[in-house]
mmCIF file of C-alpha atoms in Angstrom:
data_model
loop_
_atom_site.group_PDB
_atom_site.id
_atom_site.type_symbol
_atom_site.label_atom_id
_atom_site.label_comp_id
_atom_site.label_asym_id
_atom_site.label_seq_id
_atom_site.Cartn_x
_atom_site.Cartn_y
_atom_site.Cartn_z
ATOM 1 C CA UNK A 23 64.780 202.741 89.307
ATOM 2 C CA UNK A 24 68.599 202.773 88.482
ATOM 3 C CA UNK A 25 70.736 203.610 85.770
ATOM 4 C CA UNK A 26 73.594 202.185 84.342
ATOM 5 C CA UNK A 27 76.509 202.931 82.083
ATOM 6 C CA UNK A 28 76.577 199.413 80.753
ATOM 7 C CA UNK A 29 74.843 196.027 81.287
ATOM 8 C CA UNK A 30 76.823 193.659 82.464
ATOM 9 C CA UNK A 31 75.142 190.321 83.769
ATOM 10 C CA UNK A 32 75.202 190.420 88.290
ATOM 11 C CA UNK A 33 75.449 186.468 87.742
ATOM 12 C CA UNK A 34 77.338 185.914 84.440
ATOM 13 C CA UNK A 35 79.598 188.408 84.518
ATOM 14 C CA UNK A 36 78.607 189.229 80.578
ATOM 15 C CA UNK A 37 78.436 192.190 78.872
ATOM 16 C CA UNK A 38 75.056 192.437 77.596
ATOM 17 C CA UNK A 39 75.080 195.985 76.465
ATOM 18 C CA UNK A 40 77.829 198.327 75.949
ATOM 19 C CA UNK A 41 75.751 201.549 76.794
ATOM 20 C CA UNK A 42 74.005 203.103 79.217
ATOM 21 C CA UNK A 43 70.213 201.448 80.315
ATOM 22 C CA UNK A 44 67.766 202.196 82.399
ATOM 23 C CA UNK A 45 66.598 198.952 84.759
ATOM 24 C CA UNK A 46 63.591 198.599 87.247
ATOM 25 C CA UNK A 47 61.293 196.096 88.772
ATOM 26 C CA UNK A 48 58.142 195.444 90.660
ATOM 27 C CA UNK A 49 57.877 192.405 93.012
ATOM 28 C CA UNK A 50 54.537 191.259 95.181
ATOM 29 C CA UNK A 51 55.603 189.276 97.701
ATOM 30 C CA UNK A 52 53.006 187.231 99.962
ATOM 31 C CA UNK A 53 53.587 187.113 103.655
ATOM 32 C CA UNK A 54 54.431 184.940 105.340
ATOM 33 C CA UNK A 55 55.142 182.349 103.082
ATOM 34 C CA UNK A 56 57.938 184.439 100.786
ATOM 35 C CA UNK A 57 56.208 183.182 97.403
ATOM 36 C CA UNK A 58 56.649 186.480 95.141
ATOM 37 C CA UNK A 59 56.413 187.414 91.820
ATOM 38 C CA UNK A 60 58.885 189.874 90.003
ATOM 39 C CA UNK A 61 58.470 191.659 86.542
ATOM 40 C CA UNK A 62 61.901 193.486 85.566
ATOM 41 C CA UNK A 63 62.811 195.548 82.886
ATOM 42 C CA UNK A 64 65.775 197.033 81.236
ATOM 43 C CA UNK A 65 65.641 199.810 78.713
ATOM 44 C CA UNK A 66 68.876 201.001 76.656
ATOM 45 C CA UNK A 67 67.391 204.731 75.287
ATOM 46 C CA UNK A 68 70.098 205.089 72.833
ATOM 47 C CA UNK A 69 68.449 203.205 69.568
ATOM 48 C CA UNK A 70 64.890 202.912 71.335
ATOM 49 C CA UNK A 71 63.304 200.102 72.584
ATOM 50 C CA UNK A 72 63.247 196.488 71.503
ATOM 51 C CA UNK A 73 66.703 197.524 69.309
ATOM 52 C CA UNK A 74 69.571 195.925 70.867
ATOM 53 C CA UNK A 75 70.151 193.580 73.946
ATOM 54 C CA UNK A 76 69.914 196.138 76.585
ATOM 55 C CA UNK A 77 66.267 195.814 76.056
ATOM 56 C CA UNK A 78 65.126 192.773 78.332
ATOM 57 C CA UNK A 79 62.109 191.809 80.013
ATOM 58 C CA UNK A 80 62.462 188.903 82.626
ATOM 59 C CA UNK A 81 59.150 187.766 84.405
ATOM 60 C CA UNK A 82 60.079 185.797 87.318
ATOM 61 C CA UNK A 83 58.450 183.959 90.132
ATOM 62 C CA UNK A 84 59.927 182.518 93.560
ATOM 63 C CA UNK A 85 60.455 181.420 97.460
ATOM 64 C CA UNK A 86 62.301 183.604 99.894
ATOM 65 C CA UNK A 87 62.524 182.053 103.193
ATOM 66 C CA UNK A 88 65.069 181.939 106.176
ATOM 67 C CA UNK A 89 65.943 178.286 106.882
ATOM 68 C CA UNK A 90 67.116 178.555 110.873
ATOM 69 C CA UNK A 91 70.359 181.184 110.360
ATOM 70 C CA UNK A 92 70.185 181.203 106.030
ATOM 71 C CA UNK A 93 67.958 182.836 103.970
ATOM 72 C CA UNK A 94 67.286 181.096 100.602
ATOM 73 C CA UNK A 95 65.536 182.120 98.004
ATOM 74 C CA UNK A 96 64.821 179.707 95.165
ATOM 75 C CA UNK A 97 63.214 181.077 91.436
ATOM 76 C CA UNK A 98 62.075 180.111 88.188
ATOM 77 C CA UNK A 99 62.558 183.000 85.414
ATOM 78 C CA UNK A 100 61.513 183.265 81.649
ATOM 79 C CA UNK A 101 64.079 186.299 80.010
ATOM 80 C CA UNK A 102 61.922 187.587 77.121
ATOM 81 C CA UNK A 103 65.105 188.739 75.112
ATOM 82 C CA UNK A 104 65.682 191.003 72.259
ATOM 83 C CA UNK A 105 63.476 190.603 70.078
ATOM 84 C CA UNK A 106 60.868 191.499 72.703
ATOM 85 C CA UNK A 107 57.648 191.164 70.502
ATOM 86 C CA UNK A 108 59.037 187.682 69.441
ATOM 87 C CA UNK A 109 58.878 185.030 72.548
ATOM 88 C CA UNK A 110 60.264 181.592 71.780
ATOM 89 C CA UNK A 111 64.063 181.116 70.479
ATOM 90 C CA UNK A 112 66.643 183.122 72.031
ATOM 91 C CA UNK A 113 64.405 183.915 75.169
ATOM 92 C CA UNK A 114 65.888 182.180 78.130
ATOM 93 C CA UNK A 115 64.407 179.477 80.878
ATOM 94 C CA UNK A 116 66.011 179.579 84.002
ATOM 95 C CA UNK A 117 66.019 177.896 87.678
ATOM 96 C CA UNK A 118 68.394 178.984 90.333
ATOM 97 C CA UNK A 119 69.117 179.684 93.701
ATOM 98 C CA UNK A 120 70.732 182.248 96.199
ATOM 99 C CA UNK A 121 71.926 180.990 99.701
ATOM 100 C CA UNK A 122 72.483 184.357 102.291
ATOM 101 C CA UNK A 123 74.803 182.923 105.088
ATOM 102 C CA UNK A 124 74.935 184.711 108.583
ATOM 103 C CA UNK A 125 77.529 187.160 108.711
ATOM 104 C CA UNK A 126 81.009 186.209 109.631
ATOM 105 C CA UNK A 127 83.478 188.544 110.808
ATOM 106 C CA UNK A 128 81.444 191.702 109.351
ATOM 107 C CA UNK A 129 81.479 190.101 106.189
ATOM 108 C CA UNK A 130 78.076 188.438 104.727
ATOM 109 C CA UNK A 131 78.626 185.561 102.264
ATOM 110 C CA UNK A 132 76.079 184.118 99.719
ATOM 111 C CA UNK A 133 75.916 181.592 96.972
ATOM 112 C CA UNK A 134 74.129 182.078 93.416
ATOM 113 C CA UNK A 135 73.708 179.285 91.183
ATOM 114 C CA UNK A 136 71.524 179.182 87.971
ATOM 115 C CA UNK A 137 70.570 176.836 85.491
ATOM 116 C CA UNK A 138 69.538 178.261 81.570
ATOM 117 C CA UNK A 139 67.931 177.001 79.296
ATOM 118 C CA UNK A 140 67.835 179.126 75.834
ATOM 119 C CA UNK A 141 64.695 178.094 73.777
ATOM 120 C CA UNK A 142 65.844 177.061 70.600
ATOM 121 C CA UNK A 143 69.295 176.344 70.954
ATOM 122 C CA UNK A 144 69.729 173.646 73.391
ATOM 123 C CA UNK A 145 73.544 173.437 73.090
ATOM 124 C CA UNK A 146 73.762 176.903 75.179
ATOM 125 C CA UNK A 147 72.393 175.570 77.761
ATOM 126 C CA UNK A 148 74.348 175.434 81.187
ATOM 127 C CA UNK A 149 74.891 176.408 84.767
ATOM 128 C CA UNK A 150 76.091 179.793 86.213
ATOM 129 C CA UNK A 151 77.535 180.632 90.006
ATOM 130 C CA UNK A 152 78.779 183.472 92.017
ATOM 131 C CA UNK A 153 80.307 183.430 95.221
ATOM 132 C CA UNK A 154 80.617 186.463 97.380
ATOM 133 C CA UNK A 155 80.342 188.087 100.369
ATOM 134 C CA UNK A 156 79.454 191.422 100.899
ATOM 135 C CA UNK A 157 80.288 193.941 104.177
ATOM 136 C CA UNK A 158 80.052 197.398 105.858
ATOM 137 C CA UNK A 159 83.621 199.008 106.718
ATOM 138 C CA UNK A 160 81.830 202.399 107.558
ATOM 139 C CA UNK A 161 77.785 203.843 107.719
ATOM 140 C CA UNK A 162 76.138 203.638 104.528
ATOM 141 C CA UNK A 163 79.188 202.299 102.329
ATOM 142 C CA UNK A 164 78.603 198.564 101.136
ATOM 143 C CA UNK A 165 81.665 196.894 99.283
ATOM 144 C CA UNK A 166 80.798 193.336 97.740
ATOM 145 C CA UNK A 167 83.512 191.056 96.443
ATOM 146 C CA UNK A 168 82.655 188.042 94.323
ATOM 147 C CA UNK A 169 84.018 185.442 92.070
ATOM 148 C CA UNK A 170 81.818 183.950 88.766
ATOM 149 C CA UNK A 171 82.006 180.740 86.894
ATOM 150 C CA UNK A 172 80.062 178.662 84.635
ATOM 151 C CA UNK A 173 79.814 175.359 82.759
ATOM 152 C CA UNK A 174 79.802 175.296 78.869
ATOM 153 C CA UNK A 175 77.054 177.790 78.701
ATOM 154 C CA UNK A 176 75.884 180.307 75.550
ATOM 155 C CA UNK A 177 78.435 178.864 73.771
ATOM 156 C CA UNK A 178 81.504 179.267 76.059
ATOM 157 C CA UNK A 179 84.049 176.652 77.501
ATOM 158 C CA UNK A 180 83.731 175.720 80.786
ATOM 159 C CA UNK A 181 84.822 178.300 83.465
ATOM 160 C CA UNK A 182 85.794 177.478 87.225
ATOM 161 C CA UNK A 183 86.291 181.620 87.584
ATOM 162 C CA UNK A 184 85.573 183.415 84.808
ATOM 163 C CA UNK A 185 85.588 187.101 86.730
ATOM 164 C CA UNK A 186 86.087 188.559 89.991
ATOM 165 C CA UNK A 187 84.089 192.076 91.003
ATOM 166 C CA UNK A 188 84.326 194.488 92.786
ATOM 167 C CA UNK A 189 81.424 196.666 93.699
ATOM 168 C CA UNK A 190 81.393 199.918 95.710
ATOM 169 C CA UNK A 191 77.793 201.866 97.250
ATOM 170 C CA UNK A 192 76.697 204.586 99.050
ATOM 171 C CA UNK A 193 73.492 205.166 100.454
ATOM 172 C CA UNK A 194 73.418 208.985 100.564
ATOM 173 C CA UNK A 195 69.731 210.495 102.023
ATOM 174 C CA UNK A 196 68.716 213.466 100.705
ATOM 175 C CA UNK A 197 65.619 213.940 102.419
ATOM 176 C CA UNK A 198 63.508 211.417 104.955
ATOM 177 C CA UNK A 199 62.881 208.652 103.171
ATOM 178 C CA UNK A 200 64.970 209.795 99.603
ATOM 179 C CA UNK A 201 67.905 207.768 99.234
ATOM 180 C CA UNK A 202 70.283 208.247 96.140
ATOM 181 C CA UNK A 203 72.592 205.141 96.094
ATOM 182 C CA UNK A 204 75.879 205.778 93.626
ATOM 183 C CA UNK A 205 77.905 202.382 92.669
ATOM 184 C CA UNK A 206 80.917 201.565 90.758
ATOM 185 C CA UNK A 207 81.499 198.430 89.605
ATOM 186 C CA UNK A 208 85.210 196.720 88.910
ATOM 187 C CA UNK A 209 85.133 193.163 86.955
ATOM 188 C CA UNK A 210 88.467 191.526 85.806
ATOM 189 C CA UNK A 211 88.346 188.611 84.035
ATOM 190 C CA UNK A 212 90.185 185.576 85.132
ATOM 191 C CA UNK A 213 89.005 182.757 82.732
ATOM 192 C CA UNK A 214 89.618 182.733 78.855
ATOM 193 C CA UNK A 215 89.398 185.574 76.911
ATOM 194 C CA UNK A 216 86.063 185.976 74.857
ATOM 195 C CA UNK A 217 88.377 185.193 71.957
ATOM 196 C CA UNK A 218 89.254 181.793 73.348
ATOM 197 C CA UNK A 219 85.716 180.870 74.298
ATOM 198 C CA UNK A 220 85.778 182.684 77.562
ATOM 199 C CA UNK A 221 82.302 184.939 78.784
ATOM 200 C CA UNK A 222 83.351 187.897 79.924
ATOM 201 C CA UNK A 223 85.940 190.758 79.935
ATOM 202 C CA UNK A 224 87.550 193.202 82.231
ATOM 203 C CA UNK A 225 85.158 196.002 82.294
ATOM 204 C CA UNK A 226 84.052 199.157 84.839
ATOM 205 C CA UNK A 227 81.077 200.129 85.257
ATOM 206 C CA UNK A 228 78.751 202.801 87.282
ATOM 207 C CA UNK A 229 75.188 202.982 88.533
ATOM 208 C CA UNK A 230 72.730 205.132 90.230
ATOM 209 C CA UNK A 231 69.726 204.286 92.228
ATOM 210 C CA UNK A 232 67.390 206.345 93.764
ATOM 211 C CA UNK A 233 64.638 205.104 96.096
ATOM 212 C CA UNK A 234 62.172 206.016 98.239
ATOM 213 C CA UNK A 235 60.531 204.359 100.833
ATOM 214 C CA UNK A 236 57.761 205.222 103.180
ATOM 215 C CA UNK B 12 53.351 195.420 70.416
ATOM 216 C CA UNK B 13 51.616 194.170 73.800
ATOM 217 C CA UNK B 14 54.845 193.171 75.479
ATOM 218 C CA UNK B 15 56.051 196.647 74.721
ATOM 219 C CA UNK B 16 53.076 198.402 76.086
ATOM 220 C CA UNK B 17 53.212 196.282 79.733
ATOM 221 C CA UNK B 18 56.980 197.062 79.840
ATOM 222 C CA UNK B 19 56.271 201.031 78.979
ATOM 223 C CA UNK B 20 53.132 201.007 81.655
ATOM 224 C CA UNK B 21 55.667 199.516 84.336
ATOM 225 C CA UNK B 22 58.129 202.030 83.587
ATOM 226 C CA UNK B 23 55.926 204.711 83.825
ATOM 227 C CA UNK B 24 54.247 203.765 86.666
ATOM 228 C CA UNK B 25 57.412 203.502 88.257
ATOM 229 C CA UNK B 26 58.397 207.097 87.417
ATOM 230 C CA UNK B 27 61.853 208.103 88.939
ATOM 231 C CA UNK B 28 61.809 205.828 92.082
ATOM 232 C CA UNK B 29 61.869 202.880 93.701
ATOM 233 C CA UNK B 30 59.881 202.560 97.042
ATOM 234 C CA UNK B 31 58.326 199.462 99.150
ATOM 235 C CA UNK B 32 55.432 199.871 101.602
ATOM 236 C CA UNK B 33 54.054 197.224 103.674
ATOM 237 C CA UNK B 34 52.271 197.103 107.575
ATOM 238 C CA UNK B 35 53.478 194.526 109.497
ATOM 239 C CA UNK B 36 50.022 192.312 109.320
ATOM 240 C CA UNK B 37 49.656 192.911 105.835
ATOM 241 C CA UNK B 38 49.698 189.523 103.286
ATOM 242 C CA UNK B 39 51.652 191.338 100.356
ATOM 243 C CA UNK B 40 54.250 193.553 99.766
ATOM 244 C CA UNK B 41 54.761 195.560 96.981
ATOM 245 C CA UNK B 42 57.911 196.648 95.846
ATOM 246 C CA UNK B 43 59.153 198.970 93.251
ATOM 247 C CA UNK B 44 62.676 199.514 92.300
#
């Protein structure tokens, strides 16, 4: 389970909520083919739930499999938006894509692309991407970089970059098996401003994770 | 109301953790996060 200051879309780059939520997810995956399922949540506490758009439920389903040297995972997803007890226009279709390279250089690069489809309002629909690359410098410290863009999408011109992030971890064990994982998150914008049609904004925010695993 | 109720089971069921646990022969793996 992790919290969050504010929700800001990992693919879009979007600032979904302005507060604090609480996110989590369960996934069965079958081995060894990769096929999984995946029901995630996200809960903002401040107005309760199903009151604002940091209330989300996505139910996805998908393939994870290494291809020789790449991993690739390929999904179909159905975001139940606020309103959460209404399904059908504003709730969100989407297909996409992540491609995990091998590591180069200590540095491990992927590609995310997504296609959405909002039900109800086909002229938002459109393609999202992020490319990145994430790396170790020291133990238990992960630093990702990554640059976003999109077509004309929810309304938005067209993007090549609309952000680039920055996002800091640590993986600090408390006990066997207890691992609290702080992150801080740094997004500028480098497309249009939201004014001007762009998607997102500069913005910083900060998680925490804890896990356990046995 | 039934949306609400699956989203507030997960959450509680998933108390203040996330964990995976799988054996190496096993045919699913369940993870919470």
């Amino acid at each position: 389970m992790s919290g969050y200051s504010k929700y800001v879309g990992c693919l879009s780059g979007a600032m979904f909520h302005d507060e604090a939520v609480i996110q989590s997810s369960i996934t069965l995956t079958h081995n060894p083919s990769g096929l999984y399922g995946n029901l995630w949540g996200s809960y903002s506490p401040e107005d309760g739930f199903d009151s604002d758009y940091g209330d989300e439920i996505d139910y996805i389903a998908g393939i994870n499999q290494d291809l020789g040297p790449v991993n690739i995972d390929v999904y179909y997803a159905y975001y139940n938006c606020y309103q959460l007890d209404r399904h059908g226009d504003g709730d969100v279709n989407a297909i996409g894509a992540t491609v995990t390279f091998p590591e180069v250089w200590m540095l491990t690069p992927y590609l995310e692309v997504e296609y959405d489809w909002v039900v109800g309002t086909s002229e938002e629909n459109g393609v999202m991407y992020r490319l990145g690359g994430s790396f170790s410098p020291i133990e238990n410290l992960t630093a990702d970089i990554s640059v976003g863009g999109h077509g004309e999408i929810y309304g938005t011109c067209n993007e090549v970059a609309s952000f680039a992030r920055l996002s800091i971890s640590y993986d600090l064990e408390l006990v066997e098996g207890l691992i609290l994982t702080p992150e801080v998150n740094f997004q500028k914008r480098v497309g249009y401003s939201e004014d001007n049609g762009g998607l997102t904004d500069d913005v910083i925010w900060g998680g925490l994770t804890v896990s356990y695993a046995f | 109301m039934k949306t609400s109720a699956i989203f507030l089971m997960a959450m509680v069921a998933i108390l203040s953790a996330n964990f995976s646990f799988a054996e190496d022969d096993s045919m699913f793996i369940l993870t919470l996060q």
